[in-house]
CSV table of C-alpha atoms in Angstrom, one decimal:
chain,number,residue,atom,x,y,z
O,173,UNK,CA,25.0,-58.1,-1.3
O,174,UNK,CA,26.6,-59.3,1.8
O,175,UNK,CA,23.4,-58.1,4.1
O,176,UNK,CA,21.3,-59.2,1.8
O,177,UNK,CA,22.4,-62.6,1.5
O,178,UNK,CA,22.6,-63.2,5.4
O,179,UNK,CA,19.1,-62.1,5.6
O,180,UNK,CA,17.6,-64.5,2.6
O,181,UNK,CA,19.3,-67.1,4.6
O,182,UNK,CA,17.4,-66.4,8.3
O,183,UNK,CA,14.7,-66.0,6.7
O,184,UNK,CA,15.1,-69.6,4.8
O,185,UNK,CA,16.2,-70.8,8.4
O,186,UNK,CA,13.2,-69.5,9.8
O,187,UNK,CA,11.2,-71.1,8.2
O,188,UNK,CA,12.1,-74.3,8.2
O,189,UNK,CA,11.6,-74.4,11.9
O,190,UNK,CA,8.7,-75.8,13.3
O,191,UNK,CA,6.8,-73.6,16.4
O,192,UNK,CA,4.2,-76.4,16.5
O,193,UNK,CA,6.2,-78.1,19.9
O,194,UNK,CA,7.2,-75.4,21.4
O,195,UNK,CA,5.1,-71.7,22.9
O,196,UNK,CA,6.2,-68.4,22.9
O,197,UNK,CA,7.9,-68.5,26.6
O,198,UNK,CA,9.8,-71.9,24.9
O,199,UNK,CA,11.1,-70.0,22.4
O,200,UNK,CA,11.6,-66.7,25.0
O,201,UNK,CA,13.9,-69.5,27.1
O,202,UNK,CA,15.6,-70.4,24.4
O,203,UNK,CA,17.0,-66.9,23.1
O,204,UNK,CA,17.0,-65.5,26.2
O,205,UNK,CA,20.0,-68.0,27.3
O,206,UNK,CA,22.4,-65.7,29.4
O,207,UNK,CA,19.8,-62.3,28.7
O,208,UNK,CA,17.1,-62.3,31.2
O,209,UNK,CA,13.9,-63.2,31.5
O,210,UNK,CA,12.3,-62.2,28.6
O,211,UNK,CA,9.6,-64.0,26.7
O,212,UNK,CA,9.5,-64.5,23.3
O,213,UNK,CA,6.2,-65.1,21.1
O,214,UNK,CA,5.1,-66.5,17.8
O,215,UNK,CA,6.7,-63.6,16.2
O,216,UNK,CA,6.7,-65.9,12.7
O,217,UNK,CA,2.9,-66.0,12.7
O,218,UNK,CA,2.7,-62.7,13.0
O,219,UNK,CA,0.7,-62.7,15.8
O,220,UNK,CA,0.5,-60.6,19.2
O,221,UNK,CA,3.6,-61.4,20.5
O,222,UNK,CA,4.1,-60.0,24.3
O,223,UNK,CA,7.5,-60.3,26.2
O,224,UNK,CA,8.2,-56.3,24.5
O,225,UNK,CA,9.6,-54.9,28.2
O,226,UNK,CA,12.1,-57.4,28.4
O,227,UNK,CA,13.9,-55.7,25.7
O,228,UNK,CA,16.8,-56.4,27.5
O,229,UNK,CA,15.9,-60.4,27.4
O,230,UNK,CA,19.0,-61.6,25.6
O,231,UNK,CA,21.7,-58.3,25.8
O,232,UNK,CA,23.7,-60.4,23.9
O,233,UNK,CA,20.4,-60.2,21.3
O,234,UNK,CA,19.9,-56.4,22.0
O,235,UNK,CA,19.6,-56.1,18.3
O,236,UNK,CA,17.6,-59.0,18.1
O,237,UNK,CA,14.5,-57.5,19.3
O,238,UNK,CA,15.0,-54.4,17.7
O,239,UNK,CA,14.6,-52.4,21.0
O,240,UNK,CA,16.9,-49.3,19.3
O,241,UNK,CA,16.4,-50.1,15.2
O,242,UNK,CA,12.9,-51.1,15.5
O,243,UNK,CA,11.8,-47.6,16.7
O,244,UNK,CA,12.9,-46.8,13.6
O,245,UNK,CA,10.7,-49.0,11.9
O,246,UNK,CA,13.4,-51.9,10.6
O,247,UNK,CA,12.6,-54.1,13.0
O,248,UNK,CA,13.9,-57.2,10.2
O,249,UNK,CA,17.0,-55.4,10.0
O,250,UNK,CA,17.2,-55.2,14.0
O,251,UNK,CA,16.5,-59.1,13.9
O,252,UNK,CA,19.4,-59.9,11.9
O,253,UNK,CA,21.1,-57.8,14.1
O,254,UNK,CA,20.4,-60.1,16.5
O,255,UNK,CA,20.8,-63.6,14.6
O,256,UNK,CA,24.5,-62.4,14.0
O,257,UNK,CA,24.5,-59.9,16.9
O,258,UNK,CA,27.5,-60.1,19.9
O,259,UNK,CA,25.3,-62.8,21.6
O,260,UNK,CA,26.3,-65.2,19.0
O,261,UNK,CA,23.2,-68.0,18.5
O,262,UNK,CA,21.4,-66.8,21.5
O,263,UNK,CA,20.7,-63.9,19.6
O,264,UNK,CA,18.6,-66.6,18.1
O,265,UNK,CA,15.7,-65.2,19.5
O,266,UNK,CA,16.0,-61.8,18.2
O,267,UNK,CA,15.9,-63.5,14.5
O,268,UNK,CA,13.1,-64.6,15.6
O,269,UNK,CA,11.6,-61.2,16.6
O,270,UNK,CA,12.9,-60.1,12.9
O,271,UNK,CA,10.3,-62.8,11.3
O,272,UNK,CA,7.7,-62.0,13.5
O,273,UNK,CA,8.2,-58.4,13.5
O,274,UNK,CA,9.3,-58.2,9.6
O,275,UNK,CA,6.9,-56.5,7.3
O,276,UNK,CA,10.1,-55.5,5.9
O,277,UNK,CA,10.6,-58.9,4.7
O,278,UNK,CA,6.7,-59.4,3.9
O,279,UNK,CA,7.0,-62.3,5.9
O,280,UNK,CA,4.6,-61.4,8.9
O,281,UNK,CA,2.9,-58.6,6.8
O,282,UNK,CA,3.1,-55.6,9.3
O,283,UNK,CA,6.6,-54.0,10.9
O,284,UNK,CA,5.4,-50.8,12.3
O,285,UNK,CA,5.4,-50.6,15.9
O,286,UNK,CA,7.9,-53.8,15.8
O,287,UNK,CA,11.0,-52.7,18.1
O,288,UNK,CA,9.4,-49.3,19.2
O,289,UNK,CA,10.2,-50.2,22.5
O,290,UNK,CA,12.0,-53.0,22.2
O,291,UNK,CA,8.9,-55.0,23.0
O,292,UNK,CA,8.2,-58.3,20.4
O,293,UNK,CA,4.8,-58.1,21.7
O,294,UNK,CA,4.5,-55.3,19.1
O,295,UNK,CA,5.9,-56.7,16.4
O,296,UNK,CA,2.5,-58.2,15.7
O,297,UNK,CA,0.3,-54.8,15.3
O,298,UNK,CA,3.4,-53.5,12.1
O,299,UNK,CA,2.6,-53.4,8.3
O,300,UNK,CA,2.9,-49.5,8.7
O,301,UNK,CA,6.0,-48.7,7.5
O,302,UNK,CA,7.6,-48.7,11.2
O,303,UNK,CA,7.6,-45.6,12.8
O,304,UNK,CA,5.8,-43.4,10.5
O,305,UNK,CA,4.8,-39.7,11.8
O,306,UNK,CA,1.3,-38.3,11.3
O,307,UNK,CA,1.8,-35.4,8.1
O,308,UNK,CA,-1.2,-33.3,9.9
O,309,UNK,CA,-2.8,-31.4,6.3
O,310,UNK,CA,-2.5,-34.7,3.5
O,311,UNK,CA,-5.6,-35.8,4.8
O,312,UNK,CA,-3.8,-39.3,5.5
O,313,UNK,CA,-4.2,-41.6,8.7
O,314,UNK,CA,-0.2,-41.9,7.8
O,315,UNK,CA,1.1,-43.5,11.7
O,316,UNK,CA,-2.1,-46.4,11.0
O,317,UNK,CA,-3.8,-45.2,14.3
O,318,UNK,CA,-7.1,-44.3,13.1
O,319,UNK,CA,-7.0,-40.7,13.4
O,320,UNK,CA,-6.3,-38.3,10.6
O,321,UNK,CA,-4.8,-35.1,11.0
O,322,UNK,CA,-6.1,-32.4,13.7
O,323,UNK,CA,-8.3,-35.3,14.9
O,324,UNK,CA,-4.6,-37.3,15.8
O,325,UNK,CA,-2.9,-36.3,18.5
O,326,UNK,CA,0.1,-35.9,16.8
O,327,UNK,CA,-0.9,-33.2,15.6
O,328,UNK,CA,-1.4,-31.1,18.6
O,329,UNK,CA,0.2,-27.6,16.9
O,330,UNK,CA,-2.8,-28.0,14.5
O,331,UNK,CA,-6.3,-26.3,14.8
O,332,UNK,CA,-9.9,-26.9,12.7
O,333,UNK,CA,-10.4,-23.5,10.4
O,334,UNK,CA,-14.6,-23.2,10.1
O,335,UNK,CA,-15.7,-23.6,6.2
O,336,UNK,CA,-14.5,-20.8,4.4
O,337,UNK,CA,-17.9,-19.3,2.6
O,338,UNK,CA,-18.7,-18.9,-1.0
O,339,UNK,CA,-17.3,-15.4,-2.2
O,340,UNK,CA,-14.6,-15.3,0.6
O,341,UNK,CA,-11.4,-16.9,0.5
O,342,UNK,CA,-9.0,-18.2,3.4
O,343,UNK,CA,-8.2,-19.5,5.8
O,344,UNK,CA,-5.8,-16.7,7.0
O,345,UNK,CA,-3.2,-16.2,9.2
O,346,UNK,CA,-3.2,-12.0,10.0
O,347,UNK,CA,0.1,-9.8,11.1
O,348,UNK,CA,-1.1,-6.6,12.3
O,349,UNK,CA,1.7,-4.2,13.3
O,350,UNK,CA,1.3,-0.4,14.6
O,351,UNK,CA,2.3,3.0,13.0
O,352,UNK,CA,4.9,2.5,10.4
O,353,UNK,CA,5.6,-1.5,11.3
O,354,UNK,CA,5.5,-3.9,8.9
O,355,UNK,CA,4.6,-7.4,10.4
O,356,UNK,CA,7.1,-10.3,10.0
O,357,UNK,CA,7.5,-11.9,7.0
O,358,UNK,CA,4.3,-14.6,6.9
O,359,UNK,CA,7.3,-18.0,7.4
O,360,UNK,CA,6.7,-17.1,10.9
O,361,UNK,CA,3.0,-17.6,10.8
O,362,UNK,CA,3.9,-21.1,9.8
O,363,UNK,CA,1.5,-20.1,6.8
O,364,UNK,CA,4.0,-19.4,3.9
O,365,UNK,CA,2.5,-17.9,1.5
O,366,UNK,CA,1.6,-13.8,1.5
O,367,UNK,CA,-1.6,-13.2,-0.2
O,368,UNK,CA,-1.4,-9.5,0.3
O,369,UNK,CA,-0.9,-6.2,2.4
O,370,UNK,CA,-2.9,-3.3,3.8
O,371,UNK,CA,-3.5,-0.2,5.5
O,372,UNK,CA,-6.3,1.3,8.4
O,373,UNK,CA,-6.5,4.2,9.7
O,374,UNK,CA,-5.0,6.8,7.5
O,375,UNK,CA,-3.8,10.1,9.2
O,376,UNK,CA,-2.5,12.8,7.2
O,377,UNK,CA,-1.7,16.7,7.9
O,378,UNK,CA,-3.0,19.9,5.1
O,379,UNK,CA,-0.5,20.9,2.2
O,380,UNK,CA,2.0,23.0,3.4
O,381,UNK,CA,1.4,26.3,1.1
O,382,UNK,CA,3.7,29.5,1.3
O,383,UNK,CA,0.9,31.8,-0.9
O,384,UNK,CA,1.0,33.7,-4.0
O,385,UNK,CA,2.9,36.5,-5.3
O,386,UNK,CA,2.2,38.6,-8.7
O,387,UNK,CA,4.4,39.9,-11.2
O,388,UNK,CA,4.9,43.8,-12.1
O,389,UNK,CA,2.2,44.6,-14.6
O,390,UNK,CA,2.2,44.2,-17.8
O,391,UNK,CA,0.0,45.2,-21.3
O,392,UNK,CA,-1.3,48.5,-19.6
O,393,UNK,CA,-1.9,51.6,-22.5
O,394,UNK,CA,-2.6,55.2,-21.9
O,395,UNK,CA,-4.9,55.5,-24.5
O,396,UNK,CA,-6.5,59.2,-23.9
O,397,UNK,CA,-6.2,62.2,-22.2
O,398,UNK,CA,-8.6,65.1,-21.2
O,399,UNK,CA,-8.7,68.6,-20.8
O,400,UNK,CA,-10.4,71.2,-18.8
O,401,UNK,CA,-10.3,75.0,-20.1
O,402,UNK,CA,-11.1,77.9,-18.5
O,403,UNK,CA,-11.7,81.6,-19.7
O,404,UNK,CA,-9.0,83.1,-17.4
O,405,UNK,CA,-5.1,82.6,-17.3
O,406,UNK,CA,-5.1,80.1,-13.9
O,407,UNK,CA,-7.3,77.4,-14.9
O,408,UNK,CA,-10.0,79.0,-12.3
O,409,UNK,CA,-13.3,77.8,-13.3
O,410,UNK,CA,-12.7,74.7,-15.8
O,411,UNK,CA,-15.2,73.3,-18.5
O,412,UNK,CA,-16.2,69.7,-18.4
O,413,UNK,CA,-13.8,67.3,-19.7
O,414,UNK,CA,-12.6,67.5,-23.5
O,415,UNK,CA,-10.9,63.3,-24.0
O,416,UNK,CA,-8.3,63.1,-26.5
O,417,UNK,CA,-6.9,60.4,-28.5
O,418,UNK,CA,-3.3,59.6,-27.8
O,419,UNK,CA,-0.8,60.3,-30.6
O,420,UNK,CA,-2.9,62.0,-33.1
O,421,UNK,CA,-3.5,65.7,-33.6
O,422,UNK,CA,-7.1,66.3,-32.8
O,423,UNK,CA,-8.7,69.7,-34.5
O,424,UNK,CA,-11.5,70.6,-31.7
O,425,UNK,CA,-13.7,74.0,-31.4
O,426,UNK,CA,-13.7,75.5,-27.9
O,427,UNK,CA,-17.4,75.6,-26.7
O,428,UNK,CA,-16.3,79.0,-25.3
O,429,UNK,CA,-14.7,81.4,-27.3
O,430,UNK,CA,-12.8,83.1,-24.4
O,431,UNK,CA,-10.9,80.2,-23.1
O,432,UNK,CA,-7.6,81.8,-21.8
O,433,UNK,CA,-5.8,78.5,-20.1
O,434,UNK,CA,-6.1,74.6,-20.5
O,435,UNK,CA,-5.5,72.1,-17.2
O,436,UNK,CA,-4.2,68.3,-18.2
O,437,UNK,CA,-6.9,66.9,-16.2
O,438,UNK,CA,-6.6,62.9,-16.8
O,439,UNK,CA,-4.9,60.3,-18.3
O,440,UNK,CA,-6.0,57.2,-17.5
O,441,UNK,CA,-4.2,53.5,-17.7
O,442,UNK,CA,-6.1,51.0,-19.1
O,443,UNK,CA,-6.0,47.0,-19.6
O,444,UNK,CA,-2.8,44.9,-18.6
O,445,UNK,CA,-2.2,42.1,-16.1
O,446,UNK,CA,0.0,40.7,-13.7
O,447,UNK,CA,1.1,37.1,-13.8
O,448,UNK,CA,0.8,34.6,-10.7
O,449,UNK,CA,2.9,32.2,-9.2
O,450,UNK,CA,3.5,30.9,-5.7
O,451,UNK,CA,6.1,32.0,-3.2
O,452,UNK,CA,7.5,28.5,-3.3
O,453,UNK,CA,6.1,24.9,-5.0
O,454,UNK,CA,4.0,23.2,-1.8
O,455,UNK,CA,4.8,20.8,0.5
O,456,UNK,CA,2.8,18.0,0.8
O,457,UNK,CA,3.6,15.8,3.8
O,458,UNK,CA,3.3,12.0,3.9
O,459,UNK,CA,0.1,9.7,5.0
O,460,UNK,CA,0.8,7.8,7.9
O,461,UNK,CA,-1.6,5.0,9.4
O,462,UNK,CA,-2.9,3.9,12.1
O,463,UNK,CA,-2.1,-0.3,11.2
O,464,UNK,CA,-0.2,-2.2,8.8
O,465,UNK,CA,-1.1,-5.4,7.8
O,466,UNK,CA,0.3,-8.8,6.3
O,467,UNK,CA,-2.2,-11.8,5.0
O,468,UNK,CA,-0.9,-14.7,4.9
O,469,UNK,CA,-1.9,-18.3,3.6
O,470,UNK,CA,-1.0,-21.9,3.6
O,471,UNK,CA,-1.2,-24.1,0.5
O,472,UNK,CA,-2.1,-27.2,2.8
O,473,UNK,CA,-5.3,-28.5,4.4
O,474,UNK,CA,-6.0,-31.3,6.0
O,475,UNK,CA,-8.5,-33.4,7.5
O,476,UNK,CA,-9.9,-34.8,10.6
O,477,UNK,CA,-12.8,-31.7,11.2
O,478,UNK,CA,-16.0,-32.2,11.6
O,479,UNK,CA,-16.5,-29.6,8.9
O,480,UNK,CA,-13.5,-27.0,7.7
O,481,UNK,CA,-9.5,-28.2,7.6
O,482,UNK,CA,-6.7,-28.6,9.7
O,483,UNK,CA,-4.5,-26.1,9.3
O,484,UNK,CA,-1.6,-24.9,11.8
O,485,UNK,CA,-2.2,-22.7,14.3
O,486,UNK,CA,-1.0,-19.1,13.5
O,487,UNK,CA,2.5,-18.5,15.0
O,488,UNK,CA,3.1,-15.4,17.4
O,489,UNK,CA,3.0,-12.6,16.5
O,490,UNK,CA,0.7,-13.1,14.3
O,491,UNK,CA,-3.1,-13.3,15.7
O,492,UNK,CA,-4.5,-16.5,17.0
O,493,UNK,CA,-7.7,-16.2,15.1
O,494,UNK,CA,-7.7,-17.4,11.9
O,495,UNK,CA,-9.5,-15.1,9.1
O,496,UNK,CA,-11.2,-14.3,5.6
O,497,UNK,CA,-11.4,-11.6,3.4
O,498,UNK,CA,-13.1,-10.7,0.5
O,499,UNK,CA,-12.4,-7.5,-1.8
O,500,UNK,CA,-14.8,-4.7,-1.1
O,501,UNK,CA,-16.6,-2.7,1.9
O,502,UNK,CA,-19.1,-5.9,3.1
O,503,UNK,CA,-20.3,-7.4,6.5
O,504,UNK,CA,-18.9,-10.4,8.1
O,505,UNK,CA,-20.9,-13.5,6.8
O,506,UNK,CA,-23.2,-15.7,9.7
O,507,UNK,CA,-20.8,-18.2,11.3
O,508,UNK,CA,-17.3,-17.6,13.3
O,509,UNK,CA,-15.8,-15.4,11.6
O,510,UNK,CA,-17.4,-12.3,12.7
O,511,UNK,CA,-14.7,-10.1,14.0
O,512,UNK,CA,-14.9,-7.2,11.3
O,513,UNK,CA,-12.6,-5.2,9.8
O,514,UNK,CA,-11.6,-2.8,6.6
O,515,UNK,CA,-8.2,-2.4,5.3
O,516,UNK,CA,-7.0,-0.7,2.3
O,517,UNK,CA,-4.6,-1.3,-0.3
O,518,UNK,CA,-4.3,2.7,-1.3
O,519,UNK,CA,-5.5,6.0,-1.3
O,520,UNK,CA,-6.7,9.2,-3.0
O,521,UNK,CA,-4.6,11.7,-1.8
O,522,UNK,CA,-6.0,15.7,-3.1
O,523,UNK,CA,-4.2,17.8,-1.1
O,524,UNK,CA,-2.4,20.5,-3.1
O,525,UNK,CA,-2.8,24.8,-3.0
O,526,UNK,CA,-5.2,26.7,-4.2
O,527,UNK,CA,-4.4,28.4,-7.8
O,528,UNK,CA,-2.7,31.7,-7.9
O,529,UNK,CA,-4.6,34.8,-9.1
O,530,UNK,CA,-3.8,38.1,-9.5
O,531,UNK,CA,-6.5,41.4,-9.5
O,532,UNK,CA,-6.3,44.1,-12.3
O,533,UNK,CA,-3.4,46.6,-12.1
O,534,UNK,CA,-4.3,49.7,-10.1
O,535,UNK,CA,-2.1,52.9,-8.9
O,536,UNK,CA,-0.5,52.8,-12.4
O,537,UNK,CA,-0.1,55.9,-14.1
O,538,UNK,CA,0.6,57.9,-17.4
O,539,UNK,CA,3.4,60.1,-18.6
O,540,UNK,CA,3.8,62.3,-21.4
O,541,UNK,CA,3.3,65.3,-22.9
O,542,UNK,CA,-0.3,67.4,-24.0
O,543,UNK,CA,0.6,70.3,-26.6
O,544,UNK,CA,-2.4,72.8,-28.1
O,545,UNK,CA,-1.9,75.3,-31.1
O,546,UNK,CA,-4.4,77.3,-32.3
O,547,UNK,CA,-4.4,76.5,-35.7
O,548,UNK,CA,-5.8,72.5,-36.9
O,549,UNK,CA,-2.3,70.7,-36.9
O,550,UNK,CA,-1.0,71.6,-33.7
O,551,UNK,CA,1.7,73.8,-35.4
O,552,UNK,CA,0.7,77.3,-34.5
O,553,UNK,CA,1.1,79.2,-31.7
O,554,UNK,CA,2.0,75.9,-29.6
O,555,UNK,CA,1.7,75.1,-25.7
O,556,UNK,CA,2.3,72.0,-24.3
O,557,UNK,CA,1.8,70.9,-20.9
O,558,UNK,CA,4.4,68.2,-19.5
O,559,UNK,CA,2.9,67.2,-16.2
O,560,UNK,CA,-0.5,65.2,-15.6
O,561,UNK,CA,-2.4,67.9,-13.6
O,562,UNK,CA,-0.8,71.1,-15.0
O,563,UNK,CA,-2.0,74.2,-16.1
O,564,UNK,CA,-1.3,76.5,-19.3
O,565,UNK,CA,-2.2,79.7,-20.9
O,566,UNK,CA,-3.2,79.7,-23.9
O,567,UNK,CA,-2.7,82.2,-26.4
O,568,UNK,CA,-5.7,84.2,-28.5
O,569,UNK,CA,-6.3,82.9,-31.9
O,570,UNK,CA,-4.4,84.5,-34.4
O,571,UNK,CA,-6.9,83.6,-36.9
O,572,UNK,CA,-10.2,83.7,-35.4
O,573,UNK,CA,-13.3,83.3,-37.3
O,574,UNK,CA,-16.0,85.5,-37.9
O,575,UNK,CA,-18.6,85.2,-35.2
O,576,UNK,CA,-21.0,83.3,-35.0
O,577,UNK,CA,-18.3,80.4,-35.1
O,578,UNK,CA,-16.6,78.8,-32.6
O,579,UNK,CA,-12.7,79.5,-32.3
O,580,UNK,CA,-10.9,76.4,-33.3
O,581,UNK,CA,-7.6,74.8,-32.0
O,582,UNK,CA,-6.2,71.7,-32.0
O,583,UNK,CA,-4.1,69.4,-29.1
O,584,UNK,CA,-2.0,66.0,-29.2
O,585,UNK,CA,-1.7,63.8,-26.3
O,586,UNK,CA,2.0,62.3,-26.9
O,587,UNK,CA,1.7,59.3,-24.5
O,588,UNK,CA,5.4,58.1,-22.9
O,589,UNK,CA,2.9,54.9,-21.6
O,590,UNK,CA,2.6,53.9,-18.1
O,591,UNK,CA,4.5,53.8,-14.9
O,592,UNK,CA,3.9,51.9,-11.5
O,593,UNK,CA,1.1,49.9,-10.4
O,594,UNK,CA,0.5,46.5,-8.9
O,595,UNK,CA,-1.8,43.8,-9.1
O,596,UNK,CA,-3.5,41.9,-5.7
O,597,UNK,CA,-2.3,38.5,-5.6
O,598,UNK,CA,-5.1,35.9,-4.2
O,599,UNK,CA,-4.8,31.6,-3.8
O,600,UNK,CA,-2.0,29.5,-2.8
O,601,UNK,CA,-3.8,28.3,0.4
O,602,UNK,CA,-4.4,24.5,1.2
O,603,UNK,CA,-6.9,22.3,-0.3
O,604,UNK,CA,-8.3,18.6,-0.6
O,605,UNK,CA,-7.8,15.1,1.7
O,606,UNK,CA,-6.8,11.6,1.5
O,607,UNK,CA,-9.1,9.1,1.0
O,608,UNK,CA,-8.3,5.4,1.9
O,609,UNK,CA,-9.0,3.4,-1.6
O,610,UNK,CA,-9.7,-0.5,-3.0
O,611,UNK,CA,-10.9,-1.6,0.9
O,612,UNK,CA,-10.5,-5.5,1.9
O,613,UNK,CA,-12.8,-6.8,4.2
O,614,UNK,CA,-11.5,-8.8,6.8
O,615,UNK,CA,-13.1,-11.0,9.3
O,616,UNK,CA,-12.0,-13.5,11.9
O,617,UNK,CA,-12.2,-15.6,14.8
């Protein structure tokens, strides 16, 4: 309340004084007193007041002319300084660089270079706020100089982005990083916000697969057996095969009625399977790349292009070309950004081994038992043969019929199933690729 009241009261002082009589130098004598050679100026009219290198012209009103404050755009509050500073009165002068200088106090309508060098003279150009730096992307002339954004020279870290065309979106600042980098995050960029990330290049090695393997088999049946006879005791010169079913008792007239021995010819496995399954589950090794990518955007734009924005220029590491992108496989559009490039966001990866399968059983064989009689229920006069490939005599019918028949017997093929065997085992070898999915087009600078 203090501050404030002092400063109601300059300003009332100044302007009851009358600059009519007396120039700018007059006034410049008067405050300088003991400070130099300084000159002052009609800072109350708000006019171009020179005399700003003799900052030093009153010491004693240092604060006076706002050499220090004013660069900080409070020129008034400089003034005042100087109306109550260490020189006492002679500070005089200053107060009057606070009235002149003063858009502060509304009373000369522009403080914004007042004081920026300690120079009155510039206490005539303020109004704009006094120091005031150029925001390079509001599309603002903020520092009053005439020049907005990149086309102000305060904004040298700045750079015009071409327009962006329809389907595309950017400007973007692009990390690219090798192998299995990542880029830094995009704050580095000095374009904060990530709009996405991407592969090129995929690289990737087969499945690793160990093969198949089959089980024993299983389901196989000995379902029949045949028999050779001959018409001496040693199974010398054998009839053509005579099949049997397995298990049942069979009643069968011999086609010659001097058959003297019986050979267990065949027994053959039928059916039956072997299940599959691999040595050991595959091994499918990761997908490495070529690049890694980071996209990154900033919400600001400015001004000041001849066509485009202003936008900051991409910070290392990231690449100095700015970029777009659109979603898809396309070609760079006509213009300046026609450095092309896919990236990918994923990938179809098929590689896997190759189904196990297993062949039919083979080198299985049956056991059992074959055992003839000569009457019709295998109960008369029996002989069995134990071995597959084994040769017995067989006794005359007891009861033979009267010619012209045929002698009958009968046989039964007791089956004790099958033994051995082994199924080929097939698959289990590597198959399918990666495929690089949902491409980005980039293109840049």
């Amino acid at each position: 309340m203090r501050f404030k009241a002092r400063v109601r009261d300059a300003v009332a002082l100044v302007a009851g004084l009358t600059f009519v009589a007396c120039g700018a130098r007059d006034i410049g004598d008067v405050i300088g007193g003991s400070g130099g050679t300084g000159t002052g100026g009609s800072g109350a009219s708000g006019g171009s007041v020179t005399g700003g290198t003799s900052g030093t012209g009153g010491f004693a009103g240092f604060a006076g002319f706002g050499g220090f404050a004013g660069s900080a755009g409070f020129a008034g509050f400089a003034g005042f300084g100087g109306f109550a500073g260490s020189a006492g009165f002679a500070g005089f002068a200053g107060f009057a660089g606070f009235a002149g200088s003063a858009g502060f106090a509304g009373f000369a309508g522009s403080a914004g270079f007042a004081g920026f060098a300690g120079s009155a003279g510039f206490a005539g150009q303020g109004g704009t706020g006094g120091g005031v730096l150029e925001a390079c992307y509001n599309g603002v002339d903020d520092d009053g100089d005439g020049a907005i954004d990149c086309a102000d020279s305060d904004c040298s870290g700045s750079t015009c982005a071409p327009a962006v065309p329809t389907g595309w979106f950017g400007p973007l600042a692009l990390g690219v990083a090798p192998g299995a980098n990542v880029p830094p995050p995009c704050s580095v960029s000095g374009f904060p916000d990530q709009v996405g990330q991407a592969v090129a290049g995929p690289s990737s090695t087969p499945a690793v697969c160990s093969g198949c393997k089959c089980s024993a088999p299983e389901g196989i049946v000995c379902p029949t057996a045949a028999l050779r006879f001959a018409p001496d005791n040693a199974c010398g010169s054998l009839s053509p095969p005579l099949t049997i079913p397995a298990n049942i008792c069979q009643a069968f007239l011999l086609s010659q009625l001097q058959a003297r021995s019986v050979r267990w010819a065949e027994a053959n496995p039928q059916g039956g399977a072997c299940l599959p399954s691999p040595t050991s589950p595959p091994v499918i090794p990761p997908i490495s790349w070529k690049e890694n990518v980071r996209a990154c955007r900033t919400p600001q734009e400015g001004g000041g292009c001849g066509s485009g924005s202003c936008v900051p220029r991409p910070g290392l590491p990231y690449e100095a070309g700015l970029c777009i992108a659109r979603f898809g496989d396309f070609s760079c559009p006509v213009g300046q950004y026609t450095k092309h490039r896919v990236y990918y966001q994923g990938a179809d990866d098929t590689r896997s081994c190759s189904a196990c399968n297993c062949s039919s059983p083979t080198g299985a064989t049956c056991s059992g038992s074959v055992t003839l009689g000569t009457d019709l229920t295998c109960q008369s006069q029996p002989v069995t043969v134990n071995t597959l490939g084994g040769c017995a005599s067989l006794p005359p019918d007891s009861t033979p019929p009267a010619p012209p028949y045929q002698e009958s017997r009968s046989v039964e093929f007791a089956t004790a199933g099958p033994s051995g065997g082994s199924c080929g085992a097939s698959g289990g070898v590597s198959t399918g690729t990666v495929t690089p999915t949902n491409p980005v087009t980039v293109c840049c600078q």
